[in-house]
Amino acid sequence: MTVDRGLQGADLLRAAAAEVRSWEEEISEARGRQVRWVAGEYGRALSHADHPLDSEAEAHALFRREAVDAYLSLAALGELRARAADKKQPSTDKSRQTRIEVLALLAKAAGVYADLPPQPDPARKQPVSKRARSLLRASLEEVADRGDALPGQIRMLAIGATAVDTGARSGELCACRIEDLAPSFEEIRIVRRPQGWGKDEAYVELIALSGLSRTALRRWLVERHALMERVQGTSTALWVGLRANHRGDYAVPPGTPLEPRGLFRAWTRAVEQTNQQMAGEPSWVPLPTRMEQLRRGVSPKASPAPRQPDAERAVALLDDVAECGRALARVRRSDEPDTTAELEARLASRKAVREAWAEGIEHAMQLTALTEAGLTDSADLAAAGWEPALLDAIDRAIGWGRPSKAKAV
């Protein structure tokens, strides 16, 4: 849907910006802010003496090369900044590139052709060297060894270790849910959304987690659980805020899922605090304050996974989970625990649980099948391959009706 072609000048640009920002499946929160920024800038350009158009400019005229070049030139000189104190500050090449990208979106929303200047190929970012990644991991391990880490540092450690293992972008990390953690914490599911790709082009990878990540995630889920116990509502997001905050004009409570901008701020704040605390330690190498440095040069070993589980395969896998659960329950209720038979039953159950998770079968469905099979408490489920911290997180987020809990009521 395009905007009203009867609109002109700044009104048309604002309407086009609103239309672009409504494309939720294509436009990220960050891109939405850029769209609003460029539309506002271009609207101010129409009132500038050095721009050839005015407030009565129609859509097709706004996106002709002469008008676009005049806008970009004024913007580059800092003539269009909203705050007087910021004017005359020159713009950057990256800002020019962003403006051109956004102008293409605004023209699309307005339903007109945009004659835009070509964009230079972006400069290739140098990958972080193997030694630098090794030092980064060593610094994260040093934080992990500290028993007095603050909640923000515990979350920072888990985010950093996961990013180093997976090479995930901040948006991909923010999209992670409790469901994306394997029951054993040995893997994580990442929905890859490369920059510029549409939602339909996203794909799923399963990536092995290091011992550092597994340790960090256990600590974070314990901290997350304590936080969620103090707030109302539920959340399936893996990364949540630690304190009340604001999004625009709206207040958001603790426990609210982090968005990319909030994740970046939380990381930077925790890293600066940690670098200051650890300064002077003989083996300490400061952590990078930009998350981009965590993922550069990372080439994780990943296996593909379906976006949605296949219905027939899901039924078969869930049946296998239940059958293995019944076998493990029988052995654990026998008079001879910790036998070879129990070890074999544990391994079979863990394999079945992992394959069901990899297919995309929800945690709650698996846990319901296992409890109905006779694995009714946390020790039983741990024997089947489930991390206790993850069980608490699932129970807090969505509940799954353990029979043992139902009987206690």
mmCIF file of N, CA, C and O in Angstrom, residues 310-397:
data_model
loop_
_atom_site.group_PDB
_atom_site.id
_atom_site.type_symbol
_atom_site.label_atom_id
_atom_site.label_comp_id
_atom_site.label_asym_id
_atom_site.label_seq_id
_atom_site.Cartn_x
_atom_site.Cartn_y
_atom_site.Cartn_z
ATOM 1 N N ASP A 310 8.240 -30.922 11.098
ATOM 2 C CA ASP A 310 7.383 -31.738 10.237
ATOM 3 C C ASP A 310 6.403 -32.513 11.122
ATOM 4 O O ASP A 310 6.799 -33.168 12.087
ATOM 5 N N ALA A 311 5.131 -32.443 10.808
ATOM 6 C CA ALA A 311 4.089 -33.001 11.689
ATOM 7 C C ALA A 311 4.269 -34.498 11.912
ATOM 8 O O ALA A 311 4.232 -34.980 13.059
ATOM 9 N N GLU A 312 4.470 -35.271 10.836
ATOM 10 C CA GLU A 312 4.588 -36.721 10.984
ATOM 11 C C GLU A 312 5.856 -37.090 11.748
ATOM 12 O O GLU A 312 5.836 -37.966 12.620
ATOM 13 N N ARG A 313 6.938 -36.421 11.421
ATOM 14 C CA ARG A 313 8.194 -36.709 12.127
ATOM 15 C C ARG A 313 8.090 -36.313 13.595
ATOM 16 O O ARG A 313 8.611 -37.011 14.472
ATOM 17 N N ALA A 314 7.399 -35.210 13.869
ATOM 18 C CA ALA A 314 7.245 -34.762 15.256
ATOM 19 C C ALA A 314 6.493 -35.793 16.088
ATOM 20 O O ALA A 314 6.851 -36.056 17.245
ATOM 21 N N VAL A 315 5.463 -36.380 15.527
ATOM 22 C CA VAL A 315 4.690 -37.407 16.257
ATOM 23 C C VAL A 315 5.592 -38.595 16.588
ATOM 24 O O VAL A 315 5.590 -39.105 17.719
ATOM 25 N N ALA A 316 6.381 -39.038 15.596
ATOM 26 C CA ALA A 316 7.266 -40.182 15.822
ATOM 27 C C ALA A 316 8.333 -39.860 16.865
ATOM 28 O O ALA A 316 8.617 -40.695 17.751
ATOM 29 N N LEU A 317 8.891 -38.678 16.804
ATOM 30 C CA LEU A 317 9.933 -38.299 17.767
ATOM 31 C C LEU A 317 9.363 -38.175 19.174
ATOM 32 O O LEU A 317 10.012 -38.560 20.153
ATOM 33 N N LEU A 318 8.167 -37.621 19.285
ATOM 34 C CA LEU A 318 7.553 -37.480 20.607
ATOM 35 C C LEU A 318 7.193 -38.840 21.194
ATOM 36 O O LEU A 318 7.321 -39.058 22.410
ATOM 37 N N ASP A 319 6.781 -39.765 20.345
ATOM 38 C CA ASP A 319 6.529 -41.135 20.807
ATOM 39 C C ASP A 319 7.819 -41.770 21.321
ATOM 40 O O ASP A 319 7.814 -42.495 22.332
ATOM 41 N N ASP A 320 8.917 -41.500 20.644
ATOM 42 C CA ASP A 320 10.209 -42.042 21.063
ATOM 43 C C ASP A 320 10.631 -41.454 22.407
ATOM 44 O O ASP A 320 11.169 -42.163 23.270
ATOM 45 N N VAL A 321 10.385 -40.154 22.597
ATOM 46 C CA VAL A 321 10.683 -39.515 23.886
ATOM 47 C C VAL A 321 9.904 -40.201 25.002
ATOM 48 O O VAL A 321 10.449 -40.517 26.075
ATOM 49 N N ALA A 322 8.607 -40.437 24.767
ATOM 50 C CA ALA A 322 7.766 -41.073 25.787
ATOM 51 C C ALA A 322 8.221 -42.504 26.072
ATOM 52 O O ALA A 322 8.291 -42.927 27.238
ATOM 53 N N GLU A 323 8.548 -43.268 25.020
ATOM 54 C CA GLU A 323 8.982 -44.652 25.205
ATOM 55 C C GLU A 323 10.287 -44.714 25.992
ATOM 56 O O GLU A 323 10.433 -45.527 26.931
ATOM 57 N N CYS A 324 11.251 -43.856 25.637
ATOM 58 C CA CYS A 324 12.520 -43.823 26.369
ATOM 59 C C CYS A 324 12.308 -43.358 27.807
ATOM 60 O O CYS A 324 12.986 -43.819 28.732
ATOM 61 N N GLY A 325 11.356 -42.431 27.994
ATOM 62 C CA GLY A 325 11.038 -41.974 29.346
ATOM 63 C C GLY A 325 10.479 -43.097 30.205
ATOM 64 O O GLY A 325 10.837 -43.217 31.392
ATOM 65 N N ARG A 326 9.597 -43.914 29.634
ATOM 66 C CA ARG A 326 9.033 -45.042 30.391
ATOM 67 C C ARG A 326 10.116 -46.038 30.768
ATOM 68 O O ARG A 326 10.150 -46.557 31.899
ATOM 69 N N ALA A 327 11.037 -46.300 29.839
ATOM 70 C CA ALA A 327 12.131 -47.241 30.134
ATOM 71 C C ALA A 327 13.017 -46.700 31.242
ATOM 72 O O ALA A 327 13.415 -47.448 32.164
ATOM 73 N N LEU A 328 13.323 -45.422 31.204
ATOM 74 C CA LEU A 328 14.164 -44.831 32.251
ATOM 75 C C LEU A 328 13.437 -44.812 33.586
ATOM 76 O O LEU A 328 14.045 -45.086 34.636
ATOM 77 N N ALA A 329 12.143 -44.539 33.571
ATOM 78 C CA ALA A 329 11.369 -44.525 34.821
ATOM 79 C C ALA A 329 11.353 -45.903 35.469
ATOM 80 O O ALA A 329 11.478 -46.027 36.696
ATOM 81 N N ARG A 330 11.188 -46.959 34.665
ATOM 82 C CA ARG A 330 11.164 -48.320 35.216
ATOM 83 C C ARG A 330 12.487 -48.646 35.894
ATOM 84 O O ARG A 330 12.523 -49.204 36.997
ATOM 85 N N VAL A 331 13.590 -48.297 35.239
ATOM 86 C CA VAL A 331 14.909 -48.606 35.806
ATOM 87 C C VAL A 331 15.135 -47.817 37.089
ATOM 88 O O VAL A 331 15.645 -48.349 38.093
ATOM 89 N N ARG A 332 14.745 -46.547 37.110
ATOM 90 C CA ARG A 332 14.966 -45.711 38.300
ATOM 91 C C ARG A 332 14.072 -46.131 39.461
ATOM 92 O O ARG A 332 14.388 -45.838 40.620
ATOM 93 N N ARG A 333 12.979 -46.787 39.176
ATOM 94 C CA ARG A 333 12.101 -47.256 40.262
ATOM 95 C C ARG A 333 12.455 -48.675 40.716
ATOM 96 O O ARG A 333 11.842 -49.217 41.621
ATOM 97 N N SER A 334 13.447 -49.282 40.071
ATOM 98 C CA SER A 334 13.843 -50.640 40.449
ATOM 99 C C SER A 334 14.690 -50.604 41.711
ATOM 100 O O SER A 334 15.065 -49.539 42.210
ATOM 101 N N ASP A 335 15.010 -51.756 42.188
ATOM 102 C CA ASP A 335 15.803 -51.853 43.422
ATOM 103 C C ASP A 335 17.303 -51.735 43.157
ATOM 104 O O ASP A 335 18.100 -51.823 44.092
ATOM 105 N N GLU A 336 17.690 -51.590 41.898
ATOM 106 C CA GLU A 336 19.109 -51.542 41.569
ATOM 107 C C GLU A 336 19.411 -50.293 40.740
ATOM 108 O O GLU A 336 19.582 -50.365 39.522
ATOM 109 N N PRO A 337 19.474 -49.125 41.399
ATOM 110 C CA PRO A 337 19.803 -47.904 40.653
ATOM 111 C C PRO A 337 21.284 -47.867 40.274
ATOM 112 O O PRO A 337 22.094 -48.654 40.774
ATOM 113 N N ASP A 338 21.632 -46.919 39.402
ATOM 114 C CA ASP A 338 23.015 -46.689 38.981
ATOM 115 C C ASP A 338 23.652 -47.918 38.346
ATOM 116 O O ASP A 338 24.845 -48.184 38.511
ATOM 117 N N THR A 339 22.849 -48.688 37.631
ATOM 118 C CA THR A 339 23.371 -49.868 36.944
ATOM 119 C C THR A 339 23.677 -49.527 35.492
ATOM 120 O O THR A 339 23.392 -48.439 35.004
ATOM 121 N N THR A 340 24.245 -50.499 34.807
ATOM 122 C CA THR A 340 24.491 -50.323 33.373
ATOM 123 C C THR A 340 23.184 -50.100 32.629
ATOM 124 O O THR A 340 23.116 -49.302 31.680
ATOM 125 N N ALA A 341 22.127 -50.793 33.074
ATOM 126 C CA ALA A 341 20.815 -50.637 32.426
ATOM 127 C C ALA A 341 20.318 -49.200 32.564
ATOM 128 O O ALA A 341 19.755 -48.631 31.622
ATOM 129 N N GLU A 342 20.539 -48.577 33.748
ATOM 130 C CA GLU A 342 20.100 -47.190 33.918
ATOM 131 C C GLU A 342 20.931 -46.252 33.051
ATOM 132 O O GLU A 342 20.398 -45.316 32.452
ATOM 133 N N LEU A 343 22.240 -46.480 32.967
ATOM 134 C CA LEU A 343 23.088 -45.642 32.135
ATOM 135 C C LEU A 343 22.626 -45.705 30.681
ATOM 136 O O LEU A 343 22.535 -44.671 30.000
ATOM 137 N N GLU A 344 22.329 -46.917 30.202
ATOM 138 C CA GLU A 344 21.859 -47.060 28.821
ATOM 139 C C GLU A 344 20.521 -46.355 28.627
ATOM 140 O O GLU A 344 20.287 -45.714 27.589
ATOM 141 N N ALA A 345 19.640 -46.431 29.619
ATOM 142 C CA ALA A 345 18.336 -45.776 29.523
ATOM 143 C C ALA A 345 18.485 -44.257 29.531
ATOM 144 O O ALA A 345 17.770 -43.546 28.812
ATOM 145 N N ARG A 346 19.422 -43.768 30.333
ATOM 146 C CA ARG A 346 19.685 -42.318 30.351
ATOM 147 C C ARG A 346 20.154 -41.838 28.984
ATOM 148 O O ARG A 346 19.680 -40.822 28.466
ATOM 149 N N LEU A 347 21.123 -42.562 28.402
ATOM 150 C CA LEU A 347 21.679 -42.156 27.115
ATOM 151 C C LEU A 347 20.612 -42.184 26.018
ATOM 152 O O LEU A 347 20.545 -41.284 25.173
ATOM 153 N N ALA A 348 19.762 -43.214 26.048
ATOM 154 C CA ALA A 348 18.700 -43.315 25.049
ATOM 155 C C ALA A 348 17.710 -42.172 25.186
ATOM 156 O O ALA A 348 17.266 -41.586 24.191
ATOM 157 N N SER A 349 17.372 -41.842 26.431
ATOM 158 C CA SER A 349 16.434 -40.747 26.664
ATOM 159 C C SER A 349 17.027 -39.418 26.215
ATOM 160 O O SER A 349 16.347 -38.605 25.578
ATOM 161 N N ARG A 350 18.281 -39.192 26.532
ATOM 162 C CA ARG A 350 18.917 -37.923 26.147
ATOM 163 C C ARG A 350 18.988 -37.782 24.629
ATOM 164 O O ARG A 350 18.805 -36.686 24.090
ATOM 165 N N LYS A 351 19.263 -38.883 23.941
ATOM 166 C CA LYS A 351 19.301 -38.846 22.480
ATOM 167 C C LYS A 351 17.931 -38.511 21.915
ATOM 168 O O LYS A 351 17.798 -37.677 20.997
ATOM 169 N N ALA A 352 16.887 -39.137 22.473
ATOM 170 C CA ALA A 352 15.533 -38.886 21.984
ATOM 171 C C ALA A 352 15.105 -37.442 22.238
ATOM 172 O O ALA A 352 14.496 -36.796 21.380
ATOM 173 N N VAL A 353 15.431 -36.938 23.415
ATOM 174 C CA VAL A 353 15.092 -35.555 23.766
ATOM 175 C C VAL A 353 15.805 -34.571 22.846
ATOM 176 O O VAL A 353 15.211 -33.599 22.364
ATOM 177 N N ARG A 354 17.084 -34.835 22.582
ATOM 178 C CA ARG A 354 17.849 -33.924 21.722
ATOM 179 C C ARG A 354 17.277 -33.906 20.307
ATOM 180 O O ARG A 354 17.142 -32.846 19.679
ATOM 181 N N GLU A 355 16.939 -35.074 19.756
ATOM 182 C CA GLU A 355 16.417 -35.129 18.396
ATOM 183 C C GLU A 355 15.057 -34.441 18.289
ATOM 184 O O GLU A 355 14.773 -33.780 17.287
ATOM 185 N N ALA A 356 14.248 -34.577 19.324
ATOM 186 C CA ALA A 356 12.954 -33.895 19.319
ATOM 187 C C ALA A 356 13.135 -32.380 19.376
ATOM 188 O O ALA A 356 12.444 -31.629 18.685
ATOM 189 N N TRP A 357 14.080 -31.931 20.203
ATOM 190 C CA TRP A 357 14.350 -30.482 20.285
ATOM 191 C C TRP A 357 14.878 -29.961 18.952
ATOM 192 O O TRP A 357 14.472 -28.894 18.485
ATOM 193 N N ALA A 358 15.788 -30.713 18.316
ATOM 194 C CA ALA A 358 16.364 -30.282 17.050
ATOM 195 C C ALA A 358 15.303 -30.154 15.965
ATOM 196 O O ALA A 358 15.407 -29.297 15.079
ATOM 197 N N GLU A 359 14.267 -30.953 16.042
ATOM 198 C CA GLU A 359 13.176 -30.868 15.076
ATOM 199 C C GLU A 359 12.297 -29.653 15.327
ATOM 200 O O GLU A 359 11.593 -29.193 14.439
ATOM 201 N N GLY A 360 12.363 -29.121 16.562
ATOM 202 C CA GLY A 360 11.565 -27.948 16.898
ATOM 203 C C GLY A 360 10.375 -28.242 17.784
ATOM 204 O O GLY A 360 9.497 -27.386 17.960
ATOM 205 N N ILE A 361 10.326 -29.436 18.370
ATOM 206 C CA ILE A 361 9.224 -29.780 19.278
ATOM 207 C C ILE A 361 9.398 -28.996 20.573
ATOM 208 O O ILE A 361 10.479 -28.969 21.160
ATOM 209 N N GLU A 362 8.343 -28.356 21.020
ATOM 210 C CA GLU A 362 8.425 -27.466 22.172
ATOM 211 C C GLU A 362 8.826 -28.210 23.438
ATOM 212 O O GLU A 362 8.463 -29.373 23.645
ATOM 213 N N HIS A 363 9.531 -27.500 24.303
ATOM 214 C CA HIS A 363 9.945 -28.069 25.582
ATOM 215 C C HIS A 363 8.750 -28.609 26.363
ATOM 216 O O HIS A 363 8.804 -29.711 26.924
ATOM 217 N N ALA A 364 7.676 -27.815 26.432
ATOM 218 C CA ALA A 364 6.520 -28.211 27.250
ATOM 219 C C ALA A 364 5.920 -29.522 26.772
ATOM 220 O O ALA A 364 5.483 -30.349 27.585
ATOM 221 N N MET A 365 5.888 -29.750 25.455
ATOM 222 C CA MET A 365 5.331 -30.994 24.923
ATOM 223 C C MET A 365 6.194 -32.179 25.330
ATOM 224 O O MET A 365 5.675 -33.237 25.717
ATOM 225 N N GLN A 366 7.509 -32.003 25.260
ATOM 226 C CA GLN A 366 8.398 -33.086 25.669
ATOM 227 C C GLN A 366 8.264 -33.385 27.162
ATOM 228 O O GLN A 366 8.210 -34.542 27.578
ATOM 229 N N LEU A 367 8.227 -32.324 27.952
ATOM 230 C CA LEU A 367 8.159 -32.512 29.398
ATOM 231 C C LEU A 367 6.842 -33.157 29.822
ATOM 232 O O LEU A 367 6.817 -33.979 30.749
ATOM 233 N N THR A 368 5.772 -32.804 29.156
ATOM 234 C CA THR A 368 4.485 -33.447 29.449
ATOM 235 C C THR A 368 4.561 -34.937 29.140
ATOM 236 O O THR A 368 4.089 -35.781 29.924
ATOM 237 N N ALA A 369 5.165 -35.286 27.997
ATOM 238 C CA ALA A 369 5.304 -36.694 27.634
ATOM 239 C C ALA A 369 6.161 -37.447 28.650
ATOM 240 O O ALA A 369 5.856 -38.587 29.023
ATOM 241 N N LEU A 370 7.223 -36.812 29.133
ATOM 242 C CA LEU A 370 8.113 -37.472 30.088
ATOM 243 C C LEU A 370 7.465 -37.640 31.460
ATOM 244 O O LEU A 370 7.649 -38.670 32.122
ATOM 245 N N THR A 371 6.714 -36.624 31.902
ATOM 246 C CA THR A 371 6.058 -36.764 33.207
ATOM 247 C C THR A 371 4.966 -37.821 33.157
ATOM 248 O O THR A 371 4.782 -38.588 34.114
ATOM 249 N N GLU A 372 4.252 -37.892 32.040
ATOM 250 C CA GLU A 372 3.230 -38.942 31.891
ATOM 251 C C GLU A 372 3.868 -40.318 31.805
ATOM 252 O O GLU A 372 3.242 -41.329 32.153
ATOM 253 N N ALA A 373 5.149 -40.348 31.373
ATOM 254 C CA ALA A 373 5.871 -41.622 31.296
ATOM 255 C C ALA A 373 6.409 -42.058 32.658
ATOM 256 O O ALA A 373 6.914 -43.184 32.791
ATOM 257 N N GLY A 374 6.322 -41.179 33.676
ATOM 258 C CA GLY A 374 6.760 -41.546 35.015
ATOM 259 C C GLY A 374 7.956 -40.794 35.547
ATOM 260 O O GLY A 374 8.385 -41.021 36.680
ATOM 261 N N LEU A 375 8.513 -39.867 34.773
ATOM 262 C CA LEU A 375 9.636 -39.048 35.251
ATOM 263 C C LEU A 375 9.038 -37.775 35.851
ATOM 264 O O LEU A 375 8.874 -36.764 35.178
ATOM 265 N N THR A 376 8.733 -37.837 37.135
ATOM 266 C CA THR A 376 7.864 -36.816 37.723
ATOM 267 C C THR A 376 8.570 -35.732 38.522
ATOM 268 O O THR A 376 7.926 -34.779 38.945
ATOM 269 N N ASP A 377 9.869 -35.861 38.765
ATOM 270 C CA ASP A 377 10.520 -34.802 39.528
ATOM 271 C C ASP A 377 11.781 -34.342 38.803
ATOM 272 O O ASP A 377 12.181 -34.891 37.782
ATOM 273 N N SER A 378 12.395 -33.303 39.350
ATOM 274 C CA SER A 378 13.544 -32.690 38.679
ATOM 275 C C SER A 378 14.713 -33.647 38.551
ATOM 276 O O SER A 378 15.447 -33.619 37.550
ATOM 277 N N ALA A 379 14.924 -34.506 39.542
ATOM 278 C CA ALA A 379 16.028 -35.470 39.472
ATOM 279 C C ALA A 379 15.808 -36.453 38.321
ATOM 280 O O ALA A 379 16.751 -36.807 37.601
ATOM 281 N N ASP A 380 14.552 -36.907 38.148
ATOM 282 C CA ASP A 380 14.246 -37.798 37.035
ATOM 283 C C ASP A 380 14.511 -37.123 35.701
ATOM 284 O O ASP A 380 15.092 -37.709 34.782
ATOM 285 N N LEU A 381 14.069 -35.883 35.584
ATOM 286 C CA LEU A 381 14.221 -35.163 34.315
ATOM 287 C C LEU A 381 15.682 -34.820 34.047
ATOM 288 O O LEU A 381 16.116 -34.810 32.902
ATOM 289 N N ALA A 382 16.450 -34.550 35.101
ATOM 290 C CA ALA A 382 17.882 -34.327 34.926
ATOM 291 C C ALA A 382 18.556 -35.592 34.392
ATOM 292 O O ALA A 382 19.456 -35.527 33.545
ATOM 293 N N ALA A 383 18.107 -36.751 34.876
ATOM 294 C CA ALA A 383 18.640 -38.015 34.370
ATOM 295 C C ALA A 383 18.320 -38.193 32.891
ATOM 296 O O ALA A 383 19.087 -38.814 32.142
ATOM 297 N N ALA A 384 17.194 -37.604 32.440
ATOM 298 C CA ALA A 384 16.792 -37.695 31.033
ATOM 299 C C ALA A 384 17.468 -36.637 30.176
ATOM 300 O O ALA A 384 17.227 -36.576 28.964
ATOM 301 N N GLY A 385 18.305 -35.798 30.797
ATOM 302 C CA GLY A 385 19.074 -34.845 30.008
ATOM 303 C C GLY A 385 18.656 -33.401 30.130
ATOM 304 O O GLY A 385 19.095 -32.563 29.337
ATOM 305 N N TRP A 386 17.840 -33.053 31.131
ATOM 306 C CA TRP A 386 17.344 -31.676 31.261
ATOM 307 C C TRP A 386 18.108 -30.928 32.342
ATOM 308 O O TRP A 386 18.276 -31.424 33.463
ATOM 309 N N GLU A 387 18.560 -29.728 32.009
ATOM 310 C CA GLU A 387 19.233 -28.866 32.978
ATOM 311 C C GLU A 387 18.218 -28.322 33.987
ATOM 312 O O GLU A 387 17.185 -27.770 33.582
ATOM 313 N N PRO A 388 18.482 -28.458 35.304
ATOM 314 C CA PRO A 388 17.539 -27.938 36.317
ATOM 315 C C PRO A 388 17.230 -26.453 36.144
ATOM 316 O O PRO A 388 16.081 -26.031 36.315
ATOM 317 N N ALA A 389 18.227 -25.629 35.810
ATOM 318 C CA ALA A 389 17.986 -24.195 35.641
ATOM 319 C C ALA A 389 17.031 -23.933 34.489
ATOM 320 O O ALA A 389 16.211 -23.006 34.542
ATOM 321 N N LEU A 390 17.114 -24.752 33.440
ATOM 322 C CA LEU A 390 16.202 -24.596 32.312
ATOM 323 C C LEU A 390 14.791 -25.028 32.708
ATOM 324 O O LEU A 390 13.806 -24.388 32.311
ATOM 325 N N LEU A 391 14.670 -26.082 33.500
ATOM 326 C CA LEU A 391 13.350 -26.516 33.964
ATOM 327 C C LEU A 391 12.658 -25.407 34.743
ATOM 328 O O LEU A 391 11.462 -25.154 34.572
ATOM 329 N N ASP A 392 13.408 -24.726 35.614
ATOM 330 C CA ASP A 392 12.822 -23.616 36.379
ATOM 331 C C ASP A 392 12.371 -22.492 35.451
ATOM 332 O O ASP A 392 11.315 -21.891 35.650
ATOM 333 N N ALA A 393 13.181 -22.201 34.441
ATOM 334 C CA ALA A 393 12.835 -21.129 33.511
ATOM 335 C C ALA A 393 11.583 -21.472 32.716
ATOM 336 O O ALA A 393 10.710 -20.613 32.496
ATOM 337 N N ILE A 394 11.466 -22.719 32.279
ATOM 338 C CA ILE A 394 10.282 -23.144 31.529
ATOM 339 C C ILE A 394 9.049 -23.073 32.414
ATOM 340 O O ILE A 394 7.982 -22.592 32.011
ATOM 341 N N ASP A 395 9.188 -23.559 33.644
ATOM 342 C CA ASP A 395 8.057 -23.560 34.574
ATOM 343 C C ASP A 395 7.584 -22.134 34.851
ATOM 344 O O ASP A 395 6.389 -21.865 34.920
ATOM 345 N N ARG A 396 8.529 -21.205 34.986
ATOM 346 C CA ARG A 396 8.175 -19.806 35.254
ATOM 347 C C ARG A 396 7.575 -19.136 34.026
ATOM 348 O O ARG A 396 6.673 -18.311 34.131
ATOM 349 N N ALA A 397 8.070 -19.516 32.849
ATOM 350 C CA ALA A 397 7.632 -18.852 31.625
ATOM 351 C C ALA A 397 6.254 -19.306 31.171
ATOM 352 O O ALA A 397 5.383 -18.490 30.871
#
